[in-house]
JSON list of C-alpha atoms in Angstrom, two decimals:
[
{"chain": "A", "resi": 1, "resn": "LYS", "atom": "CA", "xyz": [0.00, 0.00, 0.00]},
{"chain": "A", "resi": 2, "resn": "PRO", "atom": "CA", "xyz": [2.03, 2.98, -1.25]},
{"chain": "A", "resi": 3, "resn": "GLN", "atom": "CA", "xyz": [2.13, 6.18, 0.76]},
{"chain": "A", "resi": 4, "resn": "ILE", "atom": "CA", "xyz": [2.52, 9.63, -0.78]},
{"chain": "A", "resi": 5, "resn": "SER", "atom": "CA", "xyz": [2.79, 13.09, 0.69]},
{"chain": "A", "resi": 6, "resn": "ARG", "atom": "CA", "xyz": [1.82, 16.46, -0.74]},
{"chain": "A", "resi": 7, "resn": "SER", "atom": "CA", "xyz": [3.65, 19.73, -0.32]},
{"chain": "A", "resi": 8, "resn": "GLY", "atom": "CA", "xyz": [1.93, 23.09, 0.04]},
{"chain": "A", "resi": 9, "resn": "ASN", "atom": "CA", "xyz": [2.65, 23.74, -3.65]},
{"chain": "A", "resi": 10, "resn": "GLY", "atom": "CA", "xyz": [1.00, 20.50, -4.73]},
{"chain": "A", "resi": 11, "resn": "PHE", "atom": "CA", "xyz": [4.16, 18.47, -5.36]},
{"chain": "A", "resi": 12, "resn": "ILE", "atom": "CA", "xyz": [4.77, 14.96, -4.11]},
{"chain": "A", "resi": 13, "resn": "PRO", "atom": "CA", "xyz": [8.05, 15.26, -2.18]},
{"chain": "A", "resi": 14, "resn": "ALA", "atom": "CA", "xyz": [8.19, 11.67, -0.93]},
{"chain": "A", "resi": 15, "resn": "ILE", "atom": "CA", "xyz": [6.81, 8.23, -1.56]},
{"chain": "A", "resi": 16, "resn": "LEU", "atom": "CA", "xyz": [7.05, 5.13, 0.57]},
{"chain": "A", "resi": 17, "resn": "VAL", "atom": "CA", "xyz": [6.22, 1.65, -0.61]},
{"chain": "A", "resi": 18, "resn": "PRO", "atom": "CA", "xyz": [6.11, -0.59, 2.46]},
{"chain": "A", "resi": 19, "resn": "GLU", "atom": "CA", "xyz": [5.96, -4.33, 2.06]},
{"chain": "A", "resi": 20, "resn": "GLY", "atom": "CA", "xyz": [2.61, -5.89, 2.85]},
{"chain": "A", "resi": 21, "resn": "ASN", "atom": "CA", "xyz": [-0.56, -4.17, 3.92]},
{"chain": "A", "resi": 22, "resn": "THR", "atom": "CA", "xyz": [0.75, -2.02, 6.76]},
{"chain": "A", "resi": 23, "resn": "ASN", "atom": "CA", "xyz": [-1.37, 0.20, 8.94]},
{"chain": "A", "resi": 24, "resn": "ASP", "atom": "CA", "xyz": [-1.25, 3.83, 7.72]},
{"chain": "A", "resi": 25, "resn": "SER", "atom": "CA", "xyz": [-0.45, 5.12, 11.19]},
{"chain": "A", "resi": 26, "resn": "LYS", "atom": "CA", "xyz": [2.85, 3.19, 11.18]},
{"chain": "A", "resi": 27, "resn": "GLU", "atom": "CA", "xyz": [3.93, 4.95, 8.00]},
{"chain": "A", "resi": 28, "resn": "LEU", "atom": "CA", "xyz": [3.46, 8.58, 9.06]},
{"chain": "A", "resi": 29, "resn": "ILE", "atom": "CA", "xyz": [6.74, 9.13, 10.90]},
{"chain": "A", "resi": 30, "resn": "PRO", "atom": "CA", "xyz": [8.85, 7.36, 8.24]},
{"chain": "A", "resi": 31, "resn": "MET", "atom": "CA", "xyz": [7.09, 9.50, 5.60]},
{"chain": "A", "resi": 32, "resn": "VAL", "atom": "CA", "xyz": [7.83, 12.77, 7.40]},
{"chain": "A", "resi": 33, "resn": "GLU", "atom": "CA", "xyz": [11.43, 11.67, 8.00]},
{"chain": "A", "resi": 34, "resn": "SER", "atom": "CA", "xyz": [11.72, 10.88, 4.30]},
{"chain": "A", "resi": 35, "resn": "ILE", "atom": "CA", "xyz": [10.41, 14.34, 3.38]},
{"chain": "A", "resi": 36, "resn": "ILE", "atom": "CA", "xyz": [12.94, 16.00, 5.67]},
{"chain": "A", "resi": 37, "resn": "LYS", "atom": "CA", "xyz": [15.77, 13.85, 4.33]},
{"chain": "A", "resi": 38, "resn": "ARG", "atom": "CA", "xyz": [14.86, 14.52, 0.68]},
{"chain": "A", "resi": 39, "resn": "THR", "atom": "CA", "xyz": [14.13, 18.25, 0.97]},
{"chain": "A", "resi": 40, "resn": "ASN", "atom": "CA", "xyz": [16.16, 19.28, 4.02]},
{"chain": "A", "resi": 41, "resn": "VAL", "atom": "CA", "xyz": [13.02, 21.13, 5.16]},
{"chain": "A", "resi": 42, "resn": "ILE", "atom": "CA", "xyz": [11.02, 20.43, 8.30]},
{"chain": "A", "resi": 43, "resn": "PRO", "atom": "CA", "xyz": [7.35, 20.88, 7.43]},
{"chain": "A", "resi": 44, "resn": "LYS", "atom": "CA", "xyz": [5.52, 23.58, 9.40]},
{"chain": "A", "resi": 45, "resn": "ILE", "atom": "CA", "xyz": [2.24, 21.70, 9.06]},
{"chain": "A", "resi": 46, "resn": "VAL", "atom": "CA", "xyz": [1.36, 18.02, 8.80]},
{"chain": "A", "resi": 47, "resn": "SER", "atom": "CA", "xyz": [-2.26, 17.31, 7.97]},
{"chain": "A", "resi": 48, "resn": "THR", "atom": "CA", "xyz": [-3.56, 13.75, 7.86]},
{"chain": "A", "resi": 49, "resn": "ASP", "atom": "CA", "xyz": [-6.77, 11.83, 7.84]},
{"chain": "A", "resi": 50, "resn": "ASP", "atom": "CA", "xyz": [-7.88, 9.71, 10.78]},
{"chain": "A", "resi": 51, "resn": "GLY", "atom": "CA", "xyz": [-6.01, 6.64, 9.53]},
{"chain": "A", "resi": 52, "resn": "TYR", "atom": "CA", "xyz": [-2.72, 8.22, 10.60]},
{"chain": "A", "resi": 53, "resn": "ALA", "atom": "CA", "xyz": [-3.97, 9.46, 13.97]},
{"chain": "A", "resi": 54, "resn": "SER", "atom": "CA", "xyz": [-2.20, 8.19, 17.06]},
{"chain": "A", "resi": 55, "resn": "GLU", "atom": "CA", "xyz": [-0.91, 9.81, 20.23]},
{"chain": "A", "resi": 56, "resn": "ASP", "atom": "CA", "xyz": [2.58, 8.50, 19.43]},
{"chain": "A", "resi": 57, "resn": "ASN", "atom": "CA", "xyz": [2.55, 10.07, 15.94]},
{"chain": "A", "resi": 58, "resn": "ARG", "atom": "CA", "xyz": [1.28, 13.39, 17.25]},
{"chain": "A", "resi": 59, "resn": "SER", "atom": "CA", "xyz": [3.93, 13.49, 19.99]},
{"chain": "A", "resi": 60, "resn": "LYS", "atom": "CA", "xyz": [6.77, 12.56, 17.63]},
{"chain": "A", "resi": 61, "resn": "LEU", "atom": "CA", "xyz": [5.75, 15.16, 15.06]},
{"chain": "A", "resi": 62, "resn": "LEU", "atom": "CA", "xyz": [5.58, 17.88, 17.70]},
{"chain": "A", "resi": 63, "resn": "GLU", "atom": "CA", "xyz": [9.03, 16.78, 18.97]},
{"chain": "A", "resi": 64, "resn": "MET", "atom": "CA", "xyz": [10.28, 17.22, 15.39]},
{"chain": "A", "resi": 65, "resn": "GLN", "atom": "CA", "xyz": [9.35, 20.93, 15.69]},
{"chain": "A", "resi": 66, "resn": "ILE", "atom": "CA", "xyz": [6.31, 20.67, 13.43]},
{"chain": "A", "resi": 67, "resn": "SER", "atom": "CA", "xyz": [4.07, 23.42, 14.72]},
{"chain": "A", "resi": 68, "resn": "VAL", "atom": "CA", "xyz": [0.70, 22.20, 13.42]},
{"chain": "A", "resi": 69, "resn": "VAL", "atom": "CA", "xyz": [-0.23, 18.51, 13.53]},
{"chain": "A", "resi": 70, "resn": "SER", "atom": "CA", "xyz": [-3.76, 18.30, 12.21]},
{"chain": "A", "resi": 71, "resn": "MET", "atom": "CA", "xyz": [-5.36, 14.86, 12.27]},
{"chain": "A", "resi": 72, "resn": "SER", "atom": "CA", "xyz": [-8.89, 14.95, 10.92]},
{"chain": "A", "resi": 73, "resn": "GLY", "atom": "CA", "xyz": [-11.70, 12.74, 12.15]},
{"chain": "A", "resi": 74, "resn": "ALA", "atom": "CA", "xyz": [-12.91, 11.43, 15.48]},
{"chain": "A", "resi": 75, "resn": "LYS", "atom": "CA", "xyz": [-9.57, 9.94, 16.57]},
{"chain": "A", "resi": 76, "resn": "GLY", "atom": "CA", "xyz": [-7.72, 13.10, 15.58]},
{"chain": "A", "resi": 77, "resn": "LYS", "atom": "CA", "xyz": [-10.18, 15.27, 17.47]},
{"chain": "A", "resi": 78, "resn": "LYS", "atom": "CA", "xyz": [-9.75, 13.13, 20.58]},
{"chain": "A", "resi": 79, "resn": "LEU", "atom": "CA", "xyz": [-5.95, 13.46, 20.41]},
{"chain": "A", "resi": 80, "resn": "THR", "atom": "CA", "xyz": [-5.85, 17.21, 19.71]},
{"chain": "A", "resi": 81, "resn": "PRO", "atom": "CA", "xyz": [-6.21, 19.76, 22.50]},
{"chain": "A", "resi": 82, "resn": "ILE", "atom": "CA", "xyz": [-9.56, 21.51, 22.09]},
{"chain": "A", "resi": 83, "resn": "ARG", "atom": "CA", "xyz": [-7.91, 24.93, 21.83]},
{"chain": "A", "resi": 84, "resn": "SER", "atom": "CA", "xyz": [-5.83, 23.73, 18.88]},
{"chain": "A", "resi": 85, "resn": "TRP", "atom": "CA", "xyz": [-8.73, 21.82, 17.29]},
{"chain": "A", "resi": 86, "resn": "ASN", "atom": "CA", "xyz": [-10.88, 24.98, 17.30]},
{"chain": "A", "resi": 87, "resn": "SER", "atom": "CA", "xyz": [-8.12, 27.33, 16.13]},
{"chain": "A", "resi": 88, "resn": "LYS", "atom": "CA", "xyz": [-8.30, 28.90, 12.67]},
{"chain": "A", "resi": 89, "resn": "VAL", "atom": "CA", "xyz": [-5.17, 27.16, 11.42]},
{"chain": "A", "resi": 90, "resn": "TYR", "atom": "CA", "xyz": [-6.44, 23.70, 12.39]},
{"chain": "A", "resi": 91, "resn": "GLN", "atom": "CA", "xyz": [-9.85, 24.44, 10.88]},
{"chain": "A", "resi": 92, "resn": "GLU", "atom": "CA", "xyz": [-8.15, 25.54, 7.66]},
{"chain": "A", "resi": 93, "resn": "GLU", "atom": "CA", "xyz": [-6.04, 22.40, 7.55]},
{"chain": "A", "resi": 94, "resn": "ARG", "atom": "CA", "xyz": [-9.11, 20.20, 7.94]},
{"chain": "A", "resi": 95, "resn": "LYS", "atom": "CA", "xyz": [-10.73, 22.11, 5.07]},
{"chain": "A", "resi": 96, "resn": "ASN", "atom": "CA", "xyz": [-7.59, 21.74, 2.96]},
{"chain": "A", "resi": 97, "resn": "ARG", "atom": "CA", "xyz": [-7.61, 17.95, 3.24]},
{"chain": "A", "resi": 98, "resn": "SER", "atom": "CA", "xyz": [-9.49, 17.90, -0.05]},
{"chain": "A", "resi": 99, "resn": "ALA", "atom": "CA", "xyz": [-6.32, 19.18, -1.79]},
{"chain": "A", "resi": 100, "resn": "VAL", "atom": "CA", "xyz": [-4.46, 16.10, -0.58]},
{"chain": "A", "resi": 101, "resn": "GLU", "atom": "CA", "xyz": [-7.28, 13.82, -1.67]},
{"chain": "A", "resi": 102, "resn": "SER", "atom": "CA", "xyz": [-7.30, 15.57, -5.06]},
{"chain": "A", "resi": 103, "resn": "THR", "atom": "CA", "xyz": [-3.57, 14.90, -5.46]},
{"chain": "A", "resi": 104, "resn": "ILE", "atom": "CA", "xyz": [-4.10, 11.23, -4.62]},
{"chain": "A", "resi": 105, "resn": "PHE", "atom": "CA", "xyz": [-6.98, 11.03, -7.11]},
{"chain": "A", "resi": 106, "resn": "SER", "atom": "CA", "xyz": [-4.92, 12.74, -9.84]},
{"chain": "A", "resi": 107, "resn": "VAL", "atom": "CA", "xyz": [-1.83, 10.59, -9.44]},
{"chain": "A", "resi": 108, "resn": "LYS", "atom": "CA", "xyz": [-3.95, 7.43, -9.38]},
{"chain": "A", "resi": 109, "resn": "HIS", "atom": "CA", "xyz": [-6.20, 8.20, -12.32]},
{"chain": "A", "resi": 110, "resn": "LEU", "atom": "CA", "xyz": [-4.10, 10.45, -14.55]},
{"chain": "A", "resi": 111, "resn": "TYR", "atom": "CA", "xyz": [-0.76, 8.71, -14.02]},
{"chain": "A", "resi": 112, "resn": "ASP", "atom": "CA", "xyz": [-1.93, 5.11, -13.42]},
{"chain": "A", "resi": 113, "resn": "PHE", "atom": "CA", "xyz": [-0.33, 5.11, -9.98]},
{"chain": "A", "resi": 114, "resn": "GLY", "atom": "CA", "xyz": [-2.41, 2.15, -8.85]},
{"chain": "A", "resi": 115, "resn": "ASP", "atom": "CA", "xyz": [-1.44, 0.01, -11.85]},
{"chain": "A", "resi": 116, "resn": "VAL", "atom": "CA", "xyz": [2.04, -1.47, -11.74]},
{"chain": "A", "resi": 117, "resn": "ARG", "atom": "CA", "xyz": [3.59, -3.73, -14.34]},
{"chain": "A", "resi": 118, "resn": "ARG", "atom": "CA", "xyz": [6.73, -4.64, -12.44]},
{"chain": "A", "resi": 119, "resn": "ARG", "atom": "CA", "xyz": [7.14, -7.15, -9.64]},
{"chain": "A", "resi": 120, "resn": "GLY", "atom": "CA", "xyz": [9.19, -7.08, -6.46]},
{"chain": "A", "resi": 121, "resn": "ILE", "atom": "CA", "xyz": [9.31, -4.27, -3.92]},
{"chain": "A", "resi": 122, "resn": "ASP", "atom": "CA", "xyz": [12.32, -2.49, -5.47]},
{"chain": "A", "resi": 123, "resn": "GLU", "atom": "CA", "xyz": [10.91, -2.63, -8.99]},
{"chain": "A", "resi": 124, "resn": "VAL", "atom": "CA", "xyz": [7.43, -1.52, -7.87]},
{"chain": "A", "resi": 125, "resn": "THR", "atom": "CA", "xyz": [8.98, 1.36, -5.91]},
{"chain": "A", "resi": 126, "resn": "ALA", "atom": "CA", "xyz": [10.98, 2.41, -8.96]},
{"chain": "A", "resi": 127, "resn": "GLU", "atom": "CA", "xyz": [7.89, 2.33, -11.21]},
{"chain": "A", "resi": 128, "resn": "LEU", "atom": "CA", "xyz": [5.79, 4.35, -8.77]},
{"chain": "A", "resi": 129, "resn": "LEU", "atom": "CA", "xyz": [8.62, 6.85, -8.29]},
{"chain": "A", "resi": 130, "resn": "GLU", "atom": "CA", "xyz": [8.79, 7.32, -12.06]},
{"chain": "A", "resi": 131, "resn": "LYS", "atom": "CA", "xyz": [5.09, 8.14, -12.08]},
{"chain": "A", "resi": 132, "resn": "VAL", "atom": "CA", "xyz": [5.55, 10.62, -9.23]},
{"chain": "A", "resi": 133, "resn": "VAL", "atom": "CA", "xyz": [8.39, 12.33, -11.11]},
{"chain": "A", "resi": 134, "resn": "VAL", "atom": "CA", "xyz": [6.13, 12.73, -14.17]},
{"chain": "A", "resi": 135, "resn": "PHE", "atom": "CA", "xyz": [3.36, 14.09, -11.92]},
{"chain": "A", "resi": 136, "resn": "ASN", "atom": "CA", "xyz": [5.79, 16.62, -10.42]},
{"chain": "A", "resi": 137, "resn": "PHE", "atom": "CA", "xyz": [7.02, 17.75, -13.84]},
{"chain": "A", "resi": 138, "resn": "ALA", "atom": "CA", "xyz": [3.41, 18.25, -14.93]},
{"chain": "A", "resi": 139, "resn": "ARG", "atom": "CA", "xyz": [2.84, 20.25, -11.74]},
{"chain": "A", "resi": 140, "resn": "ILE", "atom": "CA", "xyz": [5.79, 22.50, -12.64]},
{"chain": "A", "resi": 141, "resn": "GLY", "atom": "CA", "xyz": [4.18, 23.09, -16.03]},
{"chain": "A", "resi": 142, "resn": "LYS", "atom": "CA", "xyz": [0.85, 24.05, -14.44]},
{"chain": "A", "resi": 143, "resn": "ILE", "atom": "CA", "xyz": [2.52, 26.46, -12.03]},
{"chain": "A", "resi": 144, "resn": "GLU", "atom": "CA", "xyz": [4.53, 28.08, -14.83]},
{"chain": "A", "resi": 145, "resn": "LYS", "atom": "CA", "xyz": [1.43, 28.39, -17.02]},
{"chain": "A", "resi": 146, "resn": "ALA", "atom": "CA", "xyz": [-0.48, 30.05, -14.15]},
{"chain": "A", "resi": 147, "resn": "LYS", "atom": "CA", "xyz": [2.40, 32.53, -13.69]},
{"chain": "A", "resi": 148, "resn": "GLN", "atom": "CA", "xyz": [2.30, 33.40, -17.39]},
{"chain": "A", "resi": 149, "resn": "VAL", "atom": "CA", "xyz": [-1.45, 33.95, -17.27]},
{"chain": "A", "resi": 150, "resn": "LYS", "atom": "CA", "xyz": [-1.00, 36.33, -14.32]},
{"chain": "A", "resi": 151, "resn": "ILE", "atom": "CA", "xyz": [1.70, 38.27, -16.16]},
{"chain": "A", "resi": 152, "resn": "GLU", "atom": "CA", "xyz": [-0.46, 38.53, -19.27]},
{"chain": "A", "resi": 153, "resn": "ASN", "atom": "CA", "xyz": [-3.47, 39.68, -17.23]},
{"chain": "A", "resi": 154, "resn": "ARG", "atom": "CA", "xyz": [-1.38, 42.38, -15.53]},
{"chain": "A", "resi": 155, "resn": "LYS", "atom": "CA", "xyz": [-0.12, 43.56, -18.93]},
{"chain": "A", "resi": 156, "resn": "LYS", "atom": "CA", "xyz": [-3.70, 43.77, -20.23]},
{"chain": "A", "resi": 157, "resn": "LYS", "atom": "CA", "xyz": [-4.82, 45.77, -17.17]},
{"chain": "A", "resi": 158, "resn": "ALA", "atom": "CA", "xyz": [-1.86, 48.11, -17.51]},
{"chain": "A", "resi": 159, "resn": "SER", "atom": "CA", "xyz": [-2.58, 48.89, -21.17]}
]
């Protein structure tokens, strides 16, 4: 069951392909560690669904100097201090979960992420990583196109 993460800009900075059908909550800390190792950046915010919620995960992420650890759902609410849960930043992160789900949907359906042709954990990991790289390049193209549209719109307003 592959695990992907999403950056604030919509990129996939890390992918994990654990062997077997592991519990999502066991993959959260290795995923965040992988992000930090690959990017040399400690995320300010980690937002997950309830499948990743655990007291241990929350504590470890806070120890890693991540300032907002938002775990949606009933388990996440139970683990999060009420003051944090009700804060604007946590409310925003729960609303923004749809962006993560959209990324997962896109990589699965537009880049055939769920369909692998290779066998063996190393080969499957390599194939899925290739698909993530293509996704990220496409994301760069979308960001650049949006920048160009903004520049053109400013030019039109100025003239």
